[in-house]
GROMACS .gro file of N, CA, C and O in nm:
model
  428
    1ASN      N    1   0.044  -0.104   0.006
    1ASN     CA    2   0.013   0.012   0.020
    1ASN      C    3   0.081   0.091  -0.057
    1ASN      O    4   0.143   0.107   0.057
    2TYR      N    5   0.074   0.203  -0.111
    2TYR     CA    6   0.133   0.304  -0.107
    2TYR      C    7   0.055   0.430  -0.059
    2TYR      O    8  -0.080   0.484  -0.010
    3PHE      N    9   0.130   0.574   0.005
    3PHE     CA   10   0.095   0.665   0.052
    3PHE      C   11   0.018   0.807  -0.100
    3PHE      O   12   0.135   0.810  -0.173
    4GLY      N   13  -0.107   0.867  -0.094
    4GLY     CA   14  -0.150   0.958  -0.175
    4GLY      C   15  -0.163   0.903  -0.299
    4GLY      O   16  -0.091   0.943  -0.434
    5ILE      N   17  -0.226   0.753  -0.321
    5ILE     CA   18  -0.249   0.697  -0.439
    5ILE      C   19  -0.359   0.643  -0.397
    5ILE      O   20  -0.403   0.578  -0.346
    6THR      N   21  -0.452   0.653  -0.571
    6THR     CA   22  -0.590   0.622  -0.567
    6THR      C   23  -0.609   0.448  -0.702
    6THR      O   24  -0.517   0.580  -0.782
    7PRO      N   25  -0.661   0.386  -0.681
    7PRO     CA   26  -0.662   0.279  -0.786
    7PRO      C   27  -0.750   0.330  -0.869
    7PRO      O   28  -0.922   0.403  -0.851
    8ILE      N   29  -0.720   0.367  -0.993
    8ILE     CA   30  -0.873   0.384  -1.138
    8ILE      C   31  -0.886   0.321  -1.191
    8ILE      O   32  -0.771   0.206  -1.183
    9GLU      N   33  -0.986   0.265  -1.332
    9GLU     CA   34  -0.944   0.191  -1.369
    9GLU      C   35  -0.868   0.199  -1.527
    9GLU      O   36  -0.831   0.092  -1.567
   10THR      N   37  -0.793   0.322  -1.537
   10THR     CA   38  -0.683   0.276  -1.602
   10THR      C   39  -0.564   0.216  -1.531
   10THR      O   40  -0.413   0.266  -1.614
   11GLY      N   41  -0.555   0.238  -1.401
   11GLY     CA   42  -0.438   0.238  -1.349
   11GLY      C   43  -0.435   0.281  -1.147
   11GLY      O   44  -0.537   0.291  -1.097
   12TYR      N   45  -0.320   0.389  -1.160
   12TYR     CA   46  -0.286   0.488  -1.006
   12TYR      C   47  -0.307   0.601  -1.084
   12TYR      O   48  -0.193   0.611  -1.116
   13GLN      N   49  -0.387   0.692  -0.980
   13GLN     CA   50  -0.376   0.853  -0.992
   13GLN      C   51  -0.245   0.884  -0.863
   13GLN      O   52  -0.319   0.842  -0.758
   14ALA      N   53  -0.197   0.961  -0.844
   14ALA     CA   54  -0.150   1.011  -0.770
   14ALA      C   55  -0.230   1.126  -0.723
   14ALA      O   56  -0.220   1.203  -0.797
   15GLN      N   57  -0.218   1.191  -0.596
   15GLN     CA   58  -0.252   1.267  -0.573
   15GLN      C   59  -0.238   1.348  -0.393
   15GLN      O   60  -0.162   1.258  -0.411
   16ILE      N   61  -0.204   1.396  -0.437
   16ILE     CA   62  -0.168   1.528  -0.283
   16ILE      C   63  -0.245   1.602  -0.237
   16ILE      O   64  -0.345   1.718  -0.307
   17VAL      N   65  -0.267   1.592  -0.097
   17VAL     CA   66  -0.356   1.755  -0.045
   17VAL      C   67  -0.246   1.853   0.068
   17VAL      O   68  -0.190   1.779   0.121
   18HIS      N   69  -0.227   2.027  -0.001
   18HIS     CA   70  -0.177   2.064   0.025
   18HIS      C   71  -0.302   2.150   0.058
   18HIS      O   72  -0.343   2.216   0.012
   19ASP      N   73  -0.260   2.252   0.200
   19ASP     CA   74  -0.347   2.387   0.254
   19ASP      C   75  -0.512   2.360   0.142
   19ASP      O   76  -0.623   2.416   0.163
   20SER      N   77  -0.529   2.200   0.216
   20SER     CA   78  -0.660   2.187   0.267
   20SER      C   79  -0.743   2.187   0.070
   20SER      O   80  -0.887   2.169  -0.007
   21LYS      N   81  -0.654   2.198  -0.042
   21LYS     CA   82  -0.701   2.167  -0.134
   21LYS      C   83  -0.590   2.020  -0.225
   21LYS      O   84  -0.501   2.011  -0.184
   22THR      N   85  -0.733   1.891  -0.244
   22THR     CA   86  -0.627   1.777  -0.336
   22THR      C   87  -0.546   1.889  -0.553
   22THR      O   88  -0.610   1.920  -0.544
   23PHE      N   89  -0.458   1.806  -0.504
   23PHE     CA   90  -0.388   1.855  -0.653
   23PHE      C   91  -0.316   1.722  -0.707
   23PHE      O   92  -0.320   1.593  -0.647
   24HIS      N   93  -0.399   1.683  -0.825
   24HIS     CA   94  -0.374   1.599  -0.931
   24HIS      C   95  -0.257   1.582  -0.953
   24HIS      O   96  -0.237   1.665  -1.035
   25LEU      N   97  -0.183   1.518  -1.008
   25LEU     CA   98  -0.048   1.452  -1.013
   25LEU      C   99  -0.031   1.363  -1.150
   25LEU      O  100   0.108   1.364  -1.160
   26GLY      N  101  -0.124   1.310  -1.234
   26GLY     CA  102  -0.143   1.231  -1.314
   26GLY      C  103  -0.199   1.085  -1.298
   26GLY      O  104  -0.210   1.058  -1.160
   27SER      N  105  -0.196   1.029  -1.386
   27SER     CA  106  -0.254   0.861  -1.361
   27SER      C  107  -0.130   0.812  -1.446
   27SER      O  108  -0.054   0.827  -1.554
   28TYR      N  109  -0.065   0.731  -1.354
   28TYR     CA  110  -0.001   0.577  -1.424
   28TYR      C  111  -0.061   0.444  -1.407
   28TYR      O  112  -0.116   0.392  -1.375
   29VAL      N  113   0.061   0.365  -1.535
   29VAL     CA  114   0.003   0.251  -1.557
   29VAL      C  115   0.031   0.187  -1.405
   29VAL      O  116  -0.022   0.038  -1.303
   30LEU      N  117   0.108   0.189  -1.322
   30LEU     CA  118   0.232   0.127  -1.240
   30LEU      C  119   0.223   0.199  -1.071
   30LEU      O  120   0.260   0.294  -1.075
   31PRO      N  121   0.130   0.129  -0.980
   31PRO     CA  122   0.139   0.133  -0.853
   31PRO      C  123   0.276   0.242  -0.800
   31PRO      O  124   0.301   0.371  -0.758
   32SER      N  125   0.384   0.226  -0.849
   32SER     CA  126   0.538   0.257  -0.781
   32SER      C  127   0.497   0.397  -0.864
   32SER      O  128   0.589   0.478  -0.795
   33ASP      N  129   0.510   0.378  -0.991
   33ASP     CA  130   0.505   0.564  -1.054
   33ASP      C  131   0.476   0.671  -0.980
   33ASP      O  132   0.476   0.760  -0.925
   34ALA      N  133   0.279   0.620  -0.958
   34ALA     CA  134   0.154   0.704  -0.924
   34ALA      C  135   0.291   0.736  -0.789
   34ALA      O  136   0.274   0.891  -0.672
   35ALA      N  137   0.339   0.689  -0.648
   35ALA     CA  138   0.404   0.632  -0.552
   35ALA      C  139   0.488   0.727  -0.557
   35ALA      O  140   0.568   0.801  -0.435
   36CYS      N  141   0.583   0.699  -0.627
   36CYS     CA  142   0.702   0.811  -0.650
   36CYS      C  143   0.664   0.941  -0.678
   36CYS      O  144   0.746   1.042  -0.605
   37ILE      N  145   0.563   1.013  -0.792
   37ILE     CA  146   0.550   1.106  -0.806
   37ILE      C  147   0.474   1.165  -0.706
   37ILE      O  148   0.541   1.317  -0.642
   38TYR      N  149   0.436   1.148  -0.649
   38TYR     CA  150   0.392   1.166  -0.525
   38TYR      C  151   0.429   1.190  -0.418
   38TYR      O  152   0.465   1.335  -0.311
   39ASP      N  153   0.539   1.090  -0.370
   39ASP     CA  154   0.671   1.167  -0.324
   39ASP      C  155   0.800   1.284  -0.395
   39ASP      O  156   0.838   1.300  -0.260
   40MET      N  157   0.783   1.235  -0.442
   40MET     CA  158   0.830   1.343  -0.562
   40MET      C  159   0.748   1.490  -0.522
   40MET      O  160   0.802   1.613  -0.488
   41ALA      N  161   0.578   1.546  -0.474
   41ALA     CA  162   0.570   1.645  -0.497
   41ALA      C  163   0.584   1.655  -0.299
   41ALA      O  164   0.610   1.847  -0.282
   42LEU      N  165   0.557   1.587  -0.229
   42LEU     CA  166   0.607   1.609  -0.075
   42LEU      C  167   0.731   1.687  -0.094
   42LEU      O  168   0.819   1.774  -0.004
   43GLU      N  169   0.882   1.642  -0.137
   43GLU     CA  170   0.970   1.655  -0.201
   43GLU      C  171   1.002   1.915  -0.175
   43GLU      O  172   1.021   1.936  -0.165
   44ARG      N  173   0.836   1.809  -0.302
   44ARG     CA  174   0.918   2.034  -0.327
   44ARG      C  175   0.891   2.154  -0.213
   44ARG      O  176   0.814   2.194  -0.237
   45LEU      N  177   0.689   2.027  -0.202
   45LEU     CA  178   0.634   2.085  -0.035
   45LEU      C  179   0.688   2.134   0.074
   45LEU      O  180   0.682   2.122   0.115
   46GLY      N  181   0.862   2.070   0.052
   46GLY     CA  182   0.962   2.048   0.156
   46GLY      C  183   0.877   1.998   0.285
   46GLY      O  184   0.904   2.007   0.418
   47MET      N  185   0.818   1.915   0.261
   47MET     CA  186   0.673   1.855   0.360
   47MET      C  187   0.818   1.665   0.323
   47MET      O  188   0.783   1.549   0.416
   48ASN      N  189   0.871   1.655   0.305
   48ASN     CA  190   0.949   1.458   0.294
   48ASN      C  191   1.035   1.488   0.426
   48ASN      O  192   1.034   1.366   0.471
   49ASP      N  193   1.083   1.593   0.473
   49ASP     CA  194   1.172   1.540   0.567
   49ASP      C  195   1.044   1.570   0.770
   49ASP      O  196   1.135   1.544   0.792
   50ILE      N  197   0.931   1.594   0.716
   50ILE     CA  198   0.871   1.678   0.835
   50ILE      C  199   0.773   1.480   0.905
   50ILE      O  200   0.743   1.386   0.778
   51GLU      N  201   0.820   1.447   1.002
   51GLU     CA  202   0.807   1.344   1.056
   51GLU      C  203   0.656   1.239   1.079
   51GLU      O  204   0.642   1.153   1.072
   52ALA      N  205   0.563   1.372   1.061
   52ALA     CA  206   0.415   1.319   1.058
   52ALA      C  207   0.425   1.264   0.886
   52ALA      O  208   0.260   1.180   0.884
   53VAL      N  209   0.460   1.319   0.782
   53VAL     CA  210   0.484   1.291   0.618
   53VAL      C  211   0.522   1.152   0.595
   53VAL      O  212   0.645   1.134   0.624
   54SER      N  213   0.473   1.062   0.598
   54SER     CA  214   0.543   0.992   0.561
   54SER      C  215   0.592   0.922   0.357
   54SER      O  216   0.456   0.915   0.302
   55THR      N  217   0.668   0.931   0.381
   55THR     CA  218   0.715   0.890   0.183
   55THR      C  219   0.665   0.724   0.168
   55THR      O  220   0.675   0.658   0.293
   56ASN      N  221   0.688   0.758   0.031
   56ASN     CA  222   0.613   0.536  -0.022
   56ASN      C  223   0.784   0.475  -0.012
   56ASN      O  224   0.770   0.344   0.000
   57PHE      N  225   0.878   0.569  -0.079
   57PHE     CA  226   1.033   0.539  -0.050
   57PHE      C  227   1.183   0.585  -0.011
   57PHE      O  228   1.091   0.743  -0.030
   58GLN      N  229   1.231   0.560   0.101
   58GLN     CA  230   1.347   0.601   0.140
   58GLN      C  231   1.458   0.629   0.037
   58GLN      O  232   1.544   0.710   0.042
   59SER      N  233   1.477   0.500  -0.073
   59SER     CA  234   1.591   0.588  -0.215
   59SER      C  235   1.552   0.610  -0.362
   59SER      O  236   1.432   0.500  -0.318
   60PHE      N  237   1.626   0.679  -0.446
   60PHE     CA  238   1.514   0.615  -0.576
   60PHE      C  239   1.545   0.436  -0.605
   60PHE      O  240   1.552   0.385  -0.690
   61ASP      N  241   1.695   0.433  -0.535
   61ASP     CA  242   1.742   0.252  -0.582
   61ASP      C  243   1.605   0.175  -0.507
   61ASP      O  244   1.525   0.061  -0.612
   62GLU      N  245   1.539   0.198  -0.454
   62GLU     CA  246   1.410   0.082  -0.383
   62GLU      C  247   1.326   0.125  -0.452
   62GLU      O  248   1.242  -0.003  -0.510
   63TYR      N  249   1.279   0.201  -0.531
   63TYR     CA  250   1.184   0.286  -0.590
   63TYR      C  251   1.190   0.162  -0.786
   63TYR      O  252   1.117   0.164  -0.768
   64HIS      N  253   1.321   0.231  -0.765
   64HIS     CA  254   1.340   0.119  -0.878
   64HIS      C  255   1.292  -0.062  -0.899
   64HIS      O  256   1.348  -0.133  -0.964
   65ALA      N  257   1.387  -0.119  -0.749
   65ALA     CA  258   1.385  -0.216  -0.753
   65ALA      C  259   1.247  -0.267  -0.782
   65ALA      O  260   1.242  -0.339  -0.835
   66VAL      N  261   1.130  -0.239  -0.667
   66VAL     CA  262   1.001  -0.211  -0.718
   66VAL      C  263   0.926  -0.198  -0.801
   66VAL      O  264   0.848  -0.282  -0.826
   67ARG      N  265   0.962  -0.134  -0.905
   67ARG     CA  266   0.929  -0.052  -1.040
   67ARG      C  267   0.947  -0.210  -1.097
   67ARG      O  268   0.850  -0.223  -1.174
   68ALA      N  269   1.067  -0.209  -1.102
   68ALA     CA  270   1.022  -0.284  -1.173
   68ALA      C  271   1.049  -0.478  -1.144
   68ALA      O  272   1.034  -0.525  -1.202
   69ARG      N  273   1.040  -0.470  -1.005
   69ARG     CA  274   0.884  -0.643  -0.991
   69ARG      C  275   0.804  -0.618  -0.996
   69ARG      O  276   0.695  -0.717  -1.072
   70GLU      N  277   0.690  -0.505  -1.002
   70GLU     CA  278   0.578  -0.452  -1.060
   70GLU      C  279   0.569  -0.514  -1.211
   70GLU      O  280   0.528  -0.549  -1.279
   71MET      N  281   0.643  -0.455  -1.286
   71MET     CA  282   0.713  -0.455  -1.442
   71MET      C  283   0.637  -0.607  -1.462
   71MET      O  284   0.610  -0.638  -1.518
   72LYS      N  285   0.780  -0.658  -1.343
   72LYS     CA  286   0.832  -0.854  -1.467
   72LYS      C  287   0.654  -0.876  -1.393
   72LYS      O  288   0.592  -0.962  -1.497
   73ALA      N  289   0.617  -0.847  -1.276
   73ALA     CA  290   0.463  -0.894  -1.255
   73ALA      C  291   0.403  -0.916  -1.381
   73ALA      O  292   0.279  -0.988  -1.398
   74LEU      N  293   0.370  -0.801  -1.426
   74LEU     CA  294   0.257  -0.756  -1.500
   74LEU      C  295   0.300  -0.809  -1.619
   74LEU      O  296   0.200  -0.790  -1.750
   75GLY      N  297   0.423  -0.845  -1.653
   75GLY     CA  298   0.449  -0.872  -1.755
   75GLY      C  299   0.451  -0.764  -1.927
   75GLY      O  300   0.437  -0.787  -2.007
   76MET      N  301   0.553  -0.594  -1.812
   76MET     CA  302   0.525  -0.511  -1.923
   76MET      C  303   0.635  -0.435  -1.893
   76MET      O  304   0.736  -0.444  -1.773
   77LYS      N  305   0.673  -0.323  -2.023
   77LYS     CA  306   0.795  -0.204  -1.929
   77LYS      C  307   0.698  -0.115  -2.026
   77LYS      O  308   0.606  -0.085  -2.036
   78VAL      N  309   0.694  -0.038  -1.882
   78VAL     CA  310   0.658   0.151  -1.892
   78VAL      C  311   0.817   0.263  -1.904
   78VAL      O  312   0.906   0.222  -1.791
   79ASP      N  313   0.793   0.367  -1.979
   79ASP     CA  314   0.980   0.415  -2.054
   79ASP      C  315   0.964   0.512  -1.910
   79ASP      O  316   0.862   0.594  -1.855
   80LEU      N  317   1.043   0.442  -1.840
   80LEU     CA  318   1.083   0.508  -1.654
   80LEU      C  319   1.117   0.715  -1.712
   80LEU      O  320   1.022   0.768  -1.628
   81LYS      N  321   1.166   0.711  -1.766
   81LYS     CA  322   1.208   0.935  -1.863
   81LYS      C  323   1.079   0.916  -1.890
   81LYS      O  324   1.022   1.054  -1.817
   82GLU      N  325   0.956   0.876  -1.998
   82GLU     CA  326   0.930   0.924  -1.976
   82GLU      C  327   0.786   0.981  -1.891
   82GLU      O  328   0.659   1.055  -1.807
   83VAL      N  329   0.736   0.852  -1.743
   83VAL     CA  330   0.736   0.855  -1.609
   83VAL      C  331   0.713   0.963  -1.508
   83VAL      O  332   0.697   1.071  -1.490
   84ILE      N  333   0.869   1.030  -1.529
   84ILE     CA  334   0.920   1.085  -1.460
   84ILE      C  335   0.915   1.186  -1.504
   84ILE      O  336   0.873   1.325  -1.447
   85SER      N  337   0.927   1.254  -1.617
   85SER     CA  338   0.889   1.385  -1.706
   85SER      C  339   0.788   1.377  -1.703
   85SER      O  340   0.714   1.511  -1.700
   86TYR      N  341   0.649   1.342  -1.696
   86TYR     CA  342   0.537   1.380  -1.671
   86TYR      C  343   0.482   1.382  -1.592
   86TYR      O  344   0.384   1.469  -1.543
   87GLY      N  345   0.535   1.287  -1.431
   87GLY     CA  346   0.478   1.323  -1.325
   87GLY      C  347   0.592   1.468  -1.265
   87GLY      O  348   0.511   1.518  -1.255
   88ARG      N  349   0.706   1.480  -1.382
   88ARG     CA  350   0.733   1.648  -1.273
   88ARG      C  351   0.703   1.792  -1.364
   88ARG      O  352   0.625   1.869  -1.278
   89ASP      N  353   0.590   1.756  -1.444
   89ASP     CA  354   0.504   1.829  -1.547
   89ASP      C  355   0.428   1.852  -1.374
   89ASP      O  356   0.382   1.988  -1.399
   90ARG      N  357   0.349   1.739  -1.342
   90ARG     CA  358   0.188   1.719  -1.276
   90ARG      C  359   0.299   1.831  -1.111
   90ARG      O  360   0.143   1.934  -1.119
   91VAL      N  361   0.444   1.804  -1.127
   91VAL     CA  362   0.456   1.868  -0.975
   91VAL      C  363   0.469   1.971  -1.012
   91VAL      O  364   0.419   2.108  -0.872
   92ASP      N  365   0.507   2.035  -1.111
   92ASP     CA  366   0.530   2.189  -1.143
   92ASP      C  367   0.413   2.254  -1.201
   92ASP      O  368   0.427   2.368  -1.135
   93GLU      N  369   0.252   2.237  -1.240
   93GLU     CA  370   0.219   2.243  -1.255
   93GLU      C  371   0.097   2.311  -1.119
   93GLU      O  372   0.066   2.393  -1.058
   94MET      N  373   0.140   2.203  -0.999
   94MET     CA  374   0.079   2.229  -0.893
   94MET      C  375   0.177   2.311  -0.818
   94MET      O  376   0.062   2.362  -0.765
   95MET      N  377   0.267   2.287  -0.798
   95MET     CA  378   0.388   2.420  -0.719
   95MET      C  379   0.313   2.638  -0.832
   95MET      O  380   0.308   2.708  -0.719
   96GLU      N  381   0.289   2.565  -0.939
   96GLU     CA  382   0.267   2.747  -1.008
   96GLU      C  383   0.203   2.800  -0.976
   96GLU      O  384   0.109   2.855  -0.901
   97ALA      N  385   0.056   2.565  -0.919
   97ALA     CA  386  -0.039   2.680  -0.821
   97ALA      C  387  -0.032   2.707  -0.738
   97ALA      O  388  -0.210   2.830  -0.649
   98ILE      N  389   0.007   2.692  -0.653
   98ILE     CA  390  -0.003   2.759  -0.507
   98ILE      C  391   0.095   2.883  -0.509
   98ILE      O  392   0.166   2.897  -0.333
   99THR      N  393   0.204   2.919  -0.526
   99THR     CA  394   0.321   2.962  -0.520
   99THR      C  395   0.241   3.102  -0.621
   99THR      O  396   0.199   3.149  -0.721
  100PRO      N  397   0.276   3.219  -0.522
  100PRO     CA  398   0.173   3.359  -0.545
  100PRO      C  399   0.253   3.389  -0.646
  100PRO      O  400   0.379   3.371  -0.672
  101SER      N  401   0.238   3.452  -0.751
  101SER     CA  402   0.316   3.493  -0.916
  101SER      C  403   0.355   3.641  -0.901
  101SER      O  404   0.313   3.693  -0.757
  102SER      N  405   0.468   3.667  -0.894
  102SER     CA  406   0.508   3.772  -0.902
  102SER      C  407   0.365   3.902  -0.991
  102SER      O  408   0.367   4.039  -0.874
  103GLU      N  409   0.325   3.843  -1.024
  103GLU     CA  410   0.190   4.006  -1.113
  103GLU      C  411   0.045   3.961  -0.983
  103GLU      O  412   0.029   4.178  -0.976
  104ASN      N  413   0.031   3.916  -0.904
  104ASN     CA  414  -0.022   3.919  -0.797
  104ASN      C  415   0.010   3.929  -0.685
  104ASN      O  416  -0.061   3.941  -0.514
  105THR      N  417   0.127   3.979  -0.652
  105THR     CA  418   0.180   4.056  -0.504
  105THR      C  419   0.188   4.195  -0.505
  105THR      O  420   0.194   4.305  -0.664
  106THR      N  421   0.173   4.237  -0.413
  106THR     CA  422   0.236   4.369  -0.410
  106THR      C  423   0.335   4.439  -0.376
  106THR      O  424   0.401   4.381  -0.189
  107ALA      N  425   0.366   4.554  -0.313
  107ALA     CA  426   0.509   4.569  -0.299
  107ALA      C  427   0.405   4.644  -0.117
  107ALA      O  428   0.366   4.737  -0.137
   0.00000   0.00000   0.00000
């Protein structure tokens, strides 16, 4: 079981709640990929070192090993670079949504 993911018809959705708002971080075929993107979002929010918040993986090596087992069990390959690029884009969109732009701030 992973934190921050929900099973959906086509795989798994990564999501995170920040300031009472849910951010959807994309849909993924492998649960470990969705979990990794959730961890990436935690890190970008600076929440990965908070004791009350749990990450899914202690290291990229751990994620990579779990991911390899999932692909083997499912008999499929999912391109890691595409997953990380797609997930990074979703996390960037989340950060843009929660970070005030310089146009909206007053001196």
